[in-house]
mmCIF file of C-alpha atoms in Angstrom:
data_model
loop_
_atom_site.group_PDB
_atom_site.id
_atom_site.type_symbol
_atom_site.label_atom_id
_atom_site.label_comp_id
_atom_site.label_asym_id
_atom_site.label_seq_id
_atom_site.Cartn_x
_atom_site.Cartn_y
_atom_site.Cartn_z
ATOM 1 C CA ASP A 1149 155.779 23.597 40.466
ATOM 2 C CA ARG A 1150 152.669 25.429 41.646
ATOM 3 C CA GLY A 1151 154.521 28.765 42.061
ATOM 4 C CA ASN A 1152 155.809 28.684 38.497
ATOM 5 C CA ALA A 1153 152.358 27.818 37.227
ATOM 6 C CA MET A 1154 150.872 30.830 39.018
ATOM 7 C CA ILE A 1155 153.591 33.120 37.622
ATOM 8 C CA PHE A 1156 152.944 31.848 34.137
ATOM 9 C CA TRP A 1157 149.197 32.468 34.466
ATOM 10 C CA ARG A 1158 149.859 36.074 35.467
ATOM 11 C CA LEU A 1159 152.063 36.463 32.421
ATOM 12 C CA LEU A 1160 149.223 35.251 30.231
ATOM 13 C CA SER A 1161 146.890 37.685 31.914
ATOM 14 C CA CYS A 1162 149.256 40.464 30.822
ATOM 15 C CA ARG A 1163 148.919 39.146 27.237
ATOM 16 C CA CYS A 1164 152.575 38.118 26.905
ATOM 17 C CA ARG A 1165 152.577 35.940 23.783
ATOM 18 C CA PHE A 1166 155.038 33.258 22.692
ATOM 19 C CA ILE A 1167 154.359 32.573 19.027
ATOM 20 C CA PRO A 1168 155.606 29.401 17.281
ATOM 21 C CA LEU A 1169 158.431 29.997 14.818
ATOM 22 C CA LYS A 1170 159.128 28.301 11.519
ATOM 23 C CA ALA A 1171 161.667 25.517 11.802
ATOM 24 C CA LYS A 1172 163.354 26.292 15.101
ATOM 25 C CA ARG A 1173 162.440 25.987 18.744
ATOM 26 C CA LEU A 1174 158.968 27.311 19.347
ATOM 27 C CA LEU A 1175 160.193 29.577 22.096
ATOM 28 C CA SER A 1176 163.399 31.550 22.349
ATOM 29 C CA ASN A 1177 162.841 32.052 26.088
ATOM 30 C CA PRO A 1178 160.951 28.995 27.220
ATOM 31 C CA VAL A 1179 159.047 28.856 30.449
ATOM 32 C CA ARG A 1180 159.421 25.618 32.371
ATOM 33 C CA CYS A 1181 156.292 24.169 33.911
ATOM 34 C CA GLY A 1182 155.833 21.647 36.703
ATOM 35 C CA GLY A 1183 153.403 18.804 37.119
ATOM 36 C CA MET A 1184 155.840 15.939 36.413
ATOM 37 C CA SER A 1185 156.785 14.767 39.901
ATOM 38 C CA GLY A 1186 157.971 11.160 40.032
ATOM 39 C CA VAL A 1187 158.614 10.859 36.272
ATOM 40 C CA LYS A 1188 162.077 10.441 34.848
ATOM 41 C CA ALA A 1189 162.649 11.460 31.245
ATOM 42 C CA THR A 1190 164.480 8.208 30.471
ATOM 43 C CA ALA A 1191 163.455 8.026 26.851
ATOM 44 C CA GLY A 1192 165.095 11.288 25.910
ATOM 45 C CA LEU A 1193 162.234 13.692 25.336
ATOM 46 C CA SER A 1194 163.374 17.064 26.669
ATOM 47 C CA SER A 1195 161.537 19.097 29.294
ATOM 48 C CA PRO A 1196 158.578 20.866 27.697
ATOM 49 C CA ASN A 1197 158.466 24.456 26.458
ATOM 50 C CA GLU A 1198 155.353 26.548 26.866
ATOM 51 C CA VAL A 1199 153.885 27.612 23.500
ATOM 52 C CA GLN A 1200 151.058 29.779 22.239
ATOM 53 C CA PHE A 1201 149.302 29.919 18.905
ATOM 54 C CA PRO A 1202 147.446 33.171 18.057
ATOM 55 C CA VAL A 1203 143.781 32.780 17.115
ATOM 56 C CA PRO A 1204 141.120 35.443 16.453
ATOM 57 C CA TRP A 1205 139.807 35.365 20.058
ATOM 58 C CA GLY A 1206 143.240 35.171 21.800
ATOM 59 C CA HIS A 1207 145.565 32.169 21.868
ATOM 60 C CA ILE A 1208 145.688 28.410 22.136
ATOM 61 C CA ALA A 1209 148.307 27.341 24.675
ATOM 62 C CA GLY A 1210 150.286 24.162 24.934
ATOM 63 C CA LYS A 1211 153.493 22.366 25.797
ATOM 64 C CA ALA A 1212 156.048 21.330 23.208
ATOM 65 C CA TRP A 1213 158.108 18.210 23.999
ATOM 66 C CA GLY A 1214 161.272 17.140 22.166
ATOM 67 C CA ASP A 1215 163.132 18.370 19.141
ATOM 68 C CA PRO A 1216 161.148 20.033 16.315
ATOM 69 C CA SER A 1217 163.009 17.843 13.808
ATOM 70 C CA GLY A 1218 161.280 14.777 15.259
ATOM 71 C CA LYS A 1219 158.141 13.054 14.007
ATOM 72 C CA PRO A 1220 155.287 15.569 14.545
ATOM 73 C CA VAL A 1221 152.554 14.519 16.962
ATOM 74 C CA LEU A 1222 149.597 16.548 18.200
ATOM 75 C CA ALA A 1223 148.424 15.462 21.666
ATOM 76 C CA LEU A 1224 144.826 16.355 22.561
ATOM 77 C CA HIS A 1225 143.251 15.965 25.993
ATOM 78 C CA GLY A 1226 139.749 15.067 27.075
ATOM 79 C CA TRP A 1227 136.834 17.160 28.254
ATOM 80 C CA LEU A 1228 137.600 19.400 31.307
ATOM 81 C CA ASP A 1229 141.268 18.254 31.403
ATOM 82 C CA ASN A 1230 144.277 20.120 29.994
ATOM 83 C CA ALA A 1231 147.686 19.494 28.401
ATOM 84 C CA GLY A 1232 148.947 18.262 31.781
ATOM 85 C CA SER A 1233 146.956 15.080 31.106
ATOM 86 C CA PHE A 1234 150.034 13.888 29.103
ATOM 87 C CA ASP A 1235 152.720 14.990 31.638
ATOM 88 C CA LYS A 1236 153.360 11.462 32.868
ATOM 89 C CA LEU A 1237 153.268 9.714 29.473
ATOM 90 C CA LEU A 1238 155.287 11.988 27.206
ATOM 91 C CA PRO A 1239 158.602 11.846 29.125
ATOM 92 C CA LEU A 1240 158.559 8.083 28.567
ATOM 93 C CA LEU A 1241 158.311 8.303 24.801
ATOM 94 C CA SER A 1242 161.046 8.249 22.212
ATOM 95 C CA LYS A 1243 163.300 11.230 21.586
ATOM 96 C CA ASP A 1244 162.503 10.745 17.877
ATOM 97 C CA LEU A 1245 159.081 12.306 18.442
ATOM 98 C CA TYR A 1246 158.178 15.977 18.595
ATOM 99 C CA ILE A 1247 154.911 16.318 20.527
ATOM 100 C CA VAL A 1248 152.823 19.434 20.991
ATOM 101 C CA ALA A 1249 150.201 18.899 23.705
ATOM 102 C CA LEU A 1250 147.426 21.523 23.577
ATOM 103 C CA ASP A 1251 145.038 23.073 26.022
ATOM 104 C CA TRP A 1252 141.717 23.178 24.187
ATOM 105 C CA PRO A 1253 140.169 26.673 24.055
ATOM 106 C CA GLY A 1254 138.450 27.389 27.360
ATOM 107 C CA HIS A 1255 140.750 24.902 29.161
ATOM 108 C CA GLY A 1256 144.116 25.256 30.921
ATOM 109 C CA TYR A 1257 146.147 28.283 29.829
ATOM 110 C CA SER A 1258 144.250 28.804 26.569
ATOM 111 C CA SER A 1259 141.993 31.787 26.012
ATOM 112 C CA HIS A 1260 138.287 31.444 26.541
ATOM 113 C CA ARG A 1261 136.272 31.923 23.377
ATOM 114 C CA SER A 1262 134.592 35.298 22.888
ATOM 115 C CA GLN A 1263 132.100 36.251 25.585
ATOM 116 C CA GLY A 1264 128.855 34.365 25.158
ATOM 117 C CA SER A 1265 130.366 31.825 22.717
ATOM 118 C CA LEU A 1266 129.823 28.120 23.345
ATOM 119 C CA TYR A 1267 132.064 25.138 22.781
ATOM 120 C CA PRO A 1268 130.444 22.861 20.220
ATOM 121 C CA VAL A 1269 132.661 19.958 19.215
ATOM 122 C CA TYR A 1270 132.574 21.173 15.601
ATOM 123 C CA ASP A 1271 134.707 24.211 16.483
ATOM 124 C CA TYR A 1272 137.573 22.017 17.628
ATOM 125 C CA PHE A 1273 138.363 21.103 14.037
ATOM 126 C CA THR A 1274 139.116 24.714 13.249
ATOM 127 C CA ASP A 1275 141.270 24.951 16.366
ATOM 128 C CA ILE A 1276 143.405 22.041 15.157
ATOM 129 C CA LYS A 1277 143.756 23.616 11.722
ATOM 130 C CA TYR A 1278 144.977 26.909 13.248
ATOM 131 C CA VAL A 1279 147.668 25.052 15.188
ATOM 132 C CA VAL A 1280 149.001 22.631 12.565
ATOM 133 C CA ASP A 1281 149.096 25.402 9.977
ATOM 134 C CA ALA A 1282 151.039 27.646 12.384
ATOM 135 C CA LEU A 1283 153.486 24.741 12.956
ATOM 136 C CA LYS A 1284 153.723 24.230 9.157
ATOM 137 C CA TRP A 1285 152.995 20.542 9.554
ATOM 138 C CA GLU A 1286 151.937 19.085 6.202
ATOM 139 C CA LYS A 1287 151.443 15.695 7.828
ATOM 140 C CA PHE A 1288 151.182 14.794 11.507
ATOM 141 C CA THR A 1289 149.953 12.165 13.944
ATOM 142 C CA PHE A 1290 147.201 12.425 16.557
ATOM 143 C CA LEU A 1291 147.577 11.231 20.133
ATOM 144 C CA ALA A 1292 144.064 11.827 21.501
ATOM 145 C CA HIS A 1293 142.251 10.968 24.721
ATOM 146 C CA SER A 1294 138.510 10.616 25.410
ATOM 147 C CA MET A 1295 136.623 13.549 23.873
ATOM 148 C CA ALA A 1296 139.597 14.215 21.622
ATOM 149 C CA ALA A 1297 139.379 10.623 20.407
ATOM 150 C CA GLY A 1298 136.116 11.790 18.842
ATOM 151 C CA VAL A 1299 137.564 14.955 17.365
ATOM 152 C CA ALA A 1300 140.698 13.352 15.813
ATOM 153 C CA PRO A 1301 139.079 10.780 13.515
ATOM 154 C CA TRP A 1302 136.560 13.324 12.204
ATOM 155 C CA PHE A 1303 139.420 15.680 11.324
ATOM 156 C CA ALA A 1304 141.300 12.747 9.760
ATOM 157 C CA GLY A 1305 138.219 11.856 7.705
ATOM 158 C CA ALA A 1306 137.820 15.455 6.497
ATOM 159 C CA LEU A 1307 141.521 16.019 5.664
ATOM 160 C CA PRO A 1308 142.970 12.527 5.157
ATOM 161 C CA ASP A 1309 146.094 13.809 3.409
ATOM 162 C CA ARG A 1310 147.145 15.702 6.537
ATOM 163 C CA VAL A 1311 146.928 12.876 9.071
ATOM 164 C CA GLN A 1312 149.652 10.208 9.025
ATOM 165 C CA ALA A 1313 148.418 8.024 11.922
ATOM 166 C CA MET A 1314 146.285 8.139 15.028
ATOM 167 C CA VAL A 1315 146.579 6.756 18.553
ATOM 168 C CA LEU A 1316 143.224 7.030 20.294
ATOM 169 C CA LEU A 1317 142.972 6.514 24.018
ATOM 170 C CA GLU A 1318 139.648 5.471 25.440
ATOM 171 C CA GLY A 1319 137.435 6.352 22.505
ATOM 172 C CA LEU A 1320 136.694 6.198 18.783
ATOM 173 C CA GLY A 1321 134.353 8.864 17.483
ATOM 174 C CA PHE A 1322 131.849 10.953 19.422
ATOM 175 C CA TRP A 1323 129.080 9.966 21.788
ATOM 176 C CA THR A 1324 126.056 10.101 19.515
ATOM 177 C CA ALA A 1325 122.298 10.328 19.606
ATOM 178 C CA PRO A 1326 119.758 8.899 17.195
ATOM 179 C CA MET A 1327 118.471 11.503 14.713
ATOM 180 C CA SER A 1328 114.975 11.222 16.264
ATOM 181 C CA ASP A 1329 116.372 12.385 19.670
ATOM 182 C CA LEU A 1330 117.929 15.614 18.434
ATOM 183 C CA PRO A 1331 114.946 17.951 19.136
ATOM 184 C CA THR A 1332 114.676 16.749 22.740
ATOM 185 C CA SER A 1333 118.441 16.914 23.184
ATOM 186 C CA MET A 1334 118.515 20.487 21.866
ATOM 187 C CA GLY A 1335 115.781 21.508 24.303
ATOM 188 C CA ARG A 1336 117.738 20.165 27.259
ATOM 189 C CA ALA A 1337 120.856 21.969 26.095
ATOM 190 C CA LEU A 1338 119.086 25.331 25.727
ATOM 191 C CA ASN A 1339 117.570 25.036 29.209
ATOM 192 C CA GLN A 1340 120.916 24.111 30.757
ATOM 193 C CA LEU A 1341 122.631 27.072 29.086
ATOM 194 C CA SER A 1342 120.511 29.614 30.900
ATOM 195 C CA ALA A 1343 121.528 28.157 34.246
ATOM 196 C CA LEU A 1344 125.237 28.061 33.369
ATOM 197 C CA GLU A 1345 125.302 31.675 32.243
ATOM 198 C CA GLU A 1346 124.043 32.756 35.666
ATOM 199 C CA LYS A 1347 126.753 30.876 37.609
ATOM 200 C CA ASP A 1348 129.942 32.463 38.983
ATOM 201 C CA ASN A 1349 133.318 30.757 38.930
ATOM 202 C CA LYS A 1350 133.612 29.288 42.430
ATOM 203 C CA VAL A 1351 136.537 30.323 44.633
ATOM 204 C CA TYR A 1352 138.259 27.497 46.560
ATOM 205 C CA PRO A 1353 140.046 28.512 49.768
ATOM 206 C CA THR A 1354 143.182 26.387 49.270
ATOM 207 C CA TRP A 1355 145.138 24.557 46.584
ATOM 208 C CA ASP A 1356 144.326 21.282 48.293
ATOM 209 C CA ALA A 1357 140.614 22.056 47.951
ATOM 210 C CA VAL A 1358 141.086 22.422 44.167
ATOM 211 C CA VAL A 1359 142.923 19.115 43.964
ATOM 212 C CA GLU A 1360 140.216 17.428 46.037
ATOM 213 C CA ARG A 1361 137.509 18.784 43.714
ATOM 214 C CA ILE A 1362 139.300 17.439 40.624
ATOM 215 C CA LEU A 1363 139.760 14.081 42.338
ATOM 216 C CA GLU A 1364 136.083 13.960 43.289
ATOM 217 C CA GLY A 1365 134.957 14.773 39.742
ATOM 218 C CA HIS A 1366 137.203 12.227 37.986
ATOM 219 C CA VAL A 1367 137.050 9.259 40.335
ATOM 220 C CA LYS A 1368 133.373 8.809 39.539
ATOM 221 C CA GLY A 1369 134.310 7.538 36.084
ATOM 222 C CA ASP A 1370 137.796 6.200 36.856
ATOM 223 C CA SER A 1371 138.360 4.394 40.129
ATOM 224 C CA GLU A 1372 142.144 4.388 39.563
ATOM 225 C CA PHE A 1373 142.320 8.192 39.266
ATOM 226 C CA ASP A 1374 144.317 9.311 42.323
ATOM 227 C CA ARG A 1375 145.384 12.461 44.107
ATOM 228 C CA GLU A 1376 148.682 12.695 42.224
ATOM 229 C CA ALA A 1377 146.785 12.669 38.910
ATOM 230 C CA ALA A 1378 144.470 15.367 40.218
ATOM 231 C CA ALA A 1379 147.401 17.523 41.335
ATOM 232 C CA THR A 1380 148.989 17.161 37.872
ATOM 233 C CA LEU A 1381 145.846 18.484 36.179
ATOM 234 C CA ALA A 1382 145.491 21.248 38.771
ATOM 235 C CA VAL A 1383 148.756 22.900 37.700
ATOM 236 C CA ARG A 1384 147.240 24.174 34.472
ATOM 237 C CA GLY A 1385 143.643 23.811 35.627
ATOM 238 C CA ALA A 1386 143.533 26.402 38.426
ATOM 239 C CA ARG A 1387 144.938 29.849 39.246
ATOM 240 C CA GLN A 1388 145.202 31.968 42.361
ATOM 241 C CA ASP A 1389 142.979 35.044 42.409
ATOM 242 C CA SER A 1390 143.472 38.464 44.014
ATOM 243 C CA THR A 1391 141.957 37.261 47.296
ATOM 244 C CA GLY A 1392 144.404 34.401 47.698
ATOM 245 C CA GLY A 1393 141.823 31.771 46.792
ATOM 246 C CA TYR A 1394 141.860 29.553 43.717
ATOM 247 C CA GLN A 1395 139.587 29.297 40.701
ATOM 248 C CA PHE A 1396 139.494 26.892 37.787
ATOM 249 C CA THR A 1397 140.934 28.347 34.618
ATOM 250 C CA ARG A 1398 138.356 26.708 32.372
ATOM 251 C CA ASP A 1399 135.397 28.586 30.992
ATOM 252 C CA LEU A 1400 132.158 27.612 32.754
ATOM 253 C CA LEU A 1401 130.483 27.367 29.364
ATOM 254 C CA VAL A 1402 132.704 24.380 28.476
ATOM 255 C CA LYS A 1403 130.213 22.393 30.547
ATOM 256 C CA ALA A 1404 127.306 23.401 28.316
ATOM 257 C CA ARG A 1405 125.679 20.543 26.422
ATOM 258 C CA SER A 1406 126.055 20.667 22.633
ATOM 259 C CA VAL A 1407 122.975 22.387 21.213
ATOM 260 C CA LEU A 1408 123.226 20.126 18.172
ATOM 261 C CA ARG A 1409 124.402 16.613 19.100
ATOM 262 C CA THR A 1410 126.299 14.431 16.676
ATOM 263 C CA CYS A 1411 124.162 11.604 15.355
ATOM 264 C CA THR A 1412 125.114 8.023 14.574
ATOM 265 C CA GLU A 1413 124.926 8.470 10.811
ATOM 266 C CA MET A 1414 127.338 11.430 10.872
ATOM 267 C CA ASN A 1415 129.803 9.525 13.012
ATOM 268 C CA GLU A 1416 129.885 6.592 10.596
ATOM 269 C CA VAL A 1417 130.394 8.786 7.548
ATOM 270 C CA PHE A 1418 133.529 10.381 9.053
ATOM 271 C CA LEU A 1419 134.920 7.085 10.371
ATOM 272 C CA LYS A 1420 134.550 5.499 6.938
ATOM 273 C CA ALA A 1421 136.610 8.377 5.472
ATOM 274 C CA VAL A 1422 139.661 7.634 7.726
ATOM 275 C CA ARG A 1423 142.582 6.372 5.630
ATOM 276 C CA CYS A 1424 145.496 6.367 8.059
ATOM 277 C CA PRO A 1425 146.692 3.591 10.409
ATOM 278 C CA LEU A 1426 144.838 3.602 13.719
ATOM 279 C CA LEU A 1427 145.697 2.255 17.169
ATOM 280 C CA VAL A 1428 142.864 2.276 19.719
ATOM 281 C CA ILE A 1429 143.923 1.695 23.312
ATOM 282 C CA MET A 1430 141.129 0.841 25.744
ATOM 283 C CA ALA A 1431 141.453 0.327 29.486
ATOM 284 C CA GLU A 1432 140.164 -2.801 31.192
ATOM 285 C CA ASN A 1433 138.137 -0.610 33.587
ATOM 286 C CA THR A 1434 136.778 1.682 30.887
ATOM 287 C CA PHE A 1435 133.279 3.164 31.144
ATOM 288 C CA VAL A 1436 132.971 3.074 27.344
ATOM 289 C CA PRO A 1437 130.685 0.125 26.432
ATOM 290 C CA PRO A 1438 132.116 -2.514 24.056
ATOM 291 C CA ASP A 1439 128.985 -2.291 21.920
ATOM 292 C CA ILE A 1440 130.099 1.248 20.990
ATOM 293 C CA ILE A 1441 133.772 0.578 20.126
ATOM 294 C CA ASN A 1442 133.519 -2.741 18.248
ATOM 295 C CA PRO A 1443 131.022 -1.679 15.566
ATOM 296 C CA ARG A 1444 132.967 1.510 14.986
ATOM 297 C CA LEU A 1445 136.187 -0.427 14.424
ATOM 298 C CA LYS A 1446 134.420 -2.382 11.690
ATOM 299 C CA VAL A 1447 133.316 0.887 10.115
ATOM 300 C CA VAL A 1448 136.903 2.135 9.958
ATOM 301 C CA GLY A 1449 138.076 -1.139 8.409
ATOM 302 C CA THR A 1450 139.178 -4.694 9.066
ATOM 303 C CA ASP A 1451 142.699 -4.544 7.579
ATOM 304 C CA PRO A 1452 144.976 -5.599 10.507
ATOM 305 C CA ASP A 1453 147.756 -3.389 9.172
ATOM 306 C CA LYS A 1454 145.469 -0.382 9.422
ATOM 307 C CA VAL A 1455 143.378 -0.852 12.547
ATOM 308 C CA LYS A 1456 144.428 -2.292 15.906
ATOM 309 C CA LEU A 1457 142.582 -2.499 19.210
ATOM 310 C CA VAL A 1458 144.628 -3.119 22.350
ATOM 311 C CA LYS A 1459 143.265 -3.607 25.839
ATOM 312 C CA VAL A 1460 145.473 -2.583 28.775
ATOM 313 C CA PRO A 1461 145.093 -2.641 32.583
ATOM 314 C CA GLY A 1462 143.860 0.606 34.080
ATOM 315 C CA GLY A 1463 141.020 3.112 34.045
ATOM 316 C CA HIS A 1464 139.841 5.954 31.822
ATOM 317 C CA HIS A 1465 142.959 8.064 32.529
ATOM 318 C CA VAL A 1466 145.321 5.138 32.009
ATOM 319 C CA HIS A 1467 147.848 7.357 30.208
ATOM 320 C CA LEU A 1468 148.083 9.588 33.276
ATOM 321 C CA CYS A 1469 147.794 6.964 36.052
ATOM 322 C CA ARG A 1470 149.642 4.078 34.366
ATOM 323 C CA PRO A 1471 151.756 5.716 31.667
ATOM 324 C CA ASP A 1472 154.175 2.805 31.464
ATOM 325 C CA VAL A 1473 151.500 0.444 30.081
ATOM 326 C CA VAL A 1474 150.736 2.898 27.298
ATOM 327 C CA ALA A 1475 154.216 4.272 26.438
ATOM 328 C CA GLU A 1476 155.643 1.161 24.728
ATOM 329 C CA LEU A 1477 152.527 0.667 22.595
ATOM 330 C CA VAL A 1478 152.578 4.297 21.435
ATOM 331 C CA ASP A 1479 156.321 4.282 20.679
ATOM 332 C CA ARG A 1480 156.187 1.079 18.674
ATOM 333 C CA PHE A 1481 153.118 2.173 16.720
ATOM 334 C CA LEU A 1482 154.462 5.635 15.845
ATOM 335 C CA LEU A 1483 158.011 4.633 15.008
ATOM 336 C CA VAL A 1484 157.346 1.755 12.593
ATOM 337 C CA GLU A 1485 155.573 1.773 9.264
ATOM 338 C CA LYS A 1486 153.339 -1.176 10.152
ATOM 339 C CA VAL A 1487 151.916 -2.341 13.447
ATOM 340 C CA HIS A 1488 153.650 -5.644 14.187
ATOM 341 C CA HIS A 1489 151.812 -8.872 14.964
ATOM 342 C CA ASP A 1490 153.098 -9.013 18.548
ATOM 343 C CA TYR A 1491 150.674 -6.328 19.764
ATOM 344 C CA ARG A 1492 148.239 -7.779 22.282
ATOM 345 C CA GLU A 1493 145.491 -7.603 19.721
ATOM 346 C CA VAL A 1494 141.905 -8.388 20.624
ATOM 347 C CA SER A 1495 138.876 -8.572 18.383
ATOM 348 C CA ARG A 1496 136.459 -7.628 21.115
ATOM 349 C CA ILE A 1497 136.696 -5.895 24.481
#
């Protein structure tokens, strides 16, 4: 619940560190965390343990679900969200999975990068490498949403022997710009950075005000995003300060535009290098245009045993707002060697 979340944040502020261990439970004294109201763990995944992975600038935090002997899955959230993004979906998945859901650096309970450092997407590949190496995962599967659905296939293209499969929610590769637009894009990013560095982290008077702000920010791109979803993200996304008000835990610089955008040619090169099976789940009310996803699927490959696209009812946060429509697809994909023909396969969105 909210009280436990606040206590845990204060522990982090005191630099208490829970470091993942070799082949046992990641924590000997796990901290339980809320944010799962209304969800029953019917599929057998145990309540999550809080985990931390040491990195040079602090730690990457997360939640570990299930038994470490299960099939290893790394769950990665989208921009400005946190590991709580998966709180409604993961309890519905099979007990045969072991899922570590991360807070990206600068999000949730993870450390902010060093003062003055930015958050270019290219640094997220190193973050993943730190975590999977600490977990001693030789091979693992990605479960990635939105921005992370751009990060995951690039990592899989760079280190194909490490990635066994991918489930991508609401994305495939990064948002890109033509090469000719990069100078203008860089100029806009540099100008925006100056303004962000001068801003202070706003204090909200009440917890409800924080939830309302999250709801306001997300509903613009996802009409199905509701107050319960906002409250779930708020557990890891905000903390109480010394005045009794609340501030977002994320680093303000997370909002900075990438100084060097990814371009279309780069995206295609990495997608072509993907060798593992891939399930792309897109919501009916997505804001991602079909003319982005369909050409990228063809770049990855046309083998139906390798690449599947499934369209489901819901909005951009379908895994959070309608977890039941996603859970069965994820389970069946991750727990069989081949994707069976009875998936609701579509060739175009």
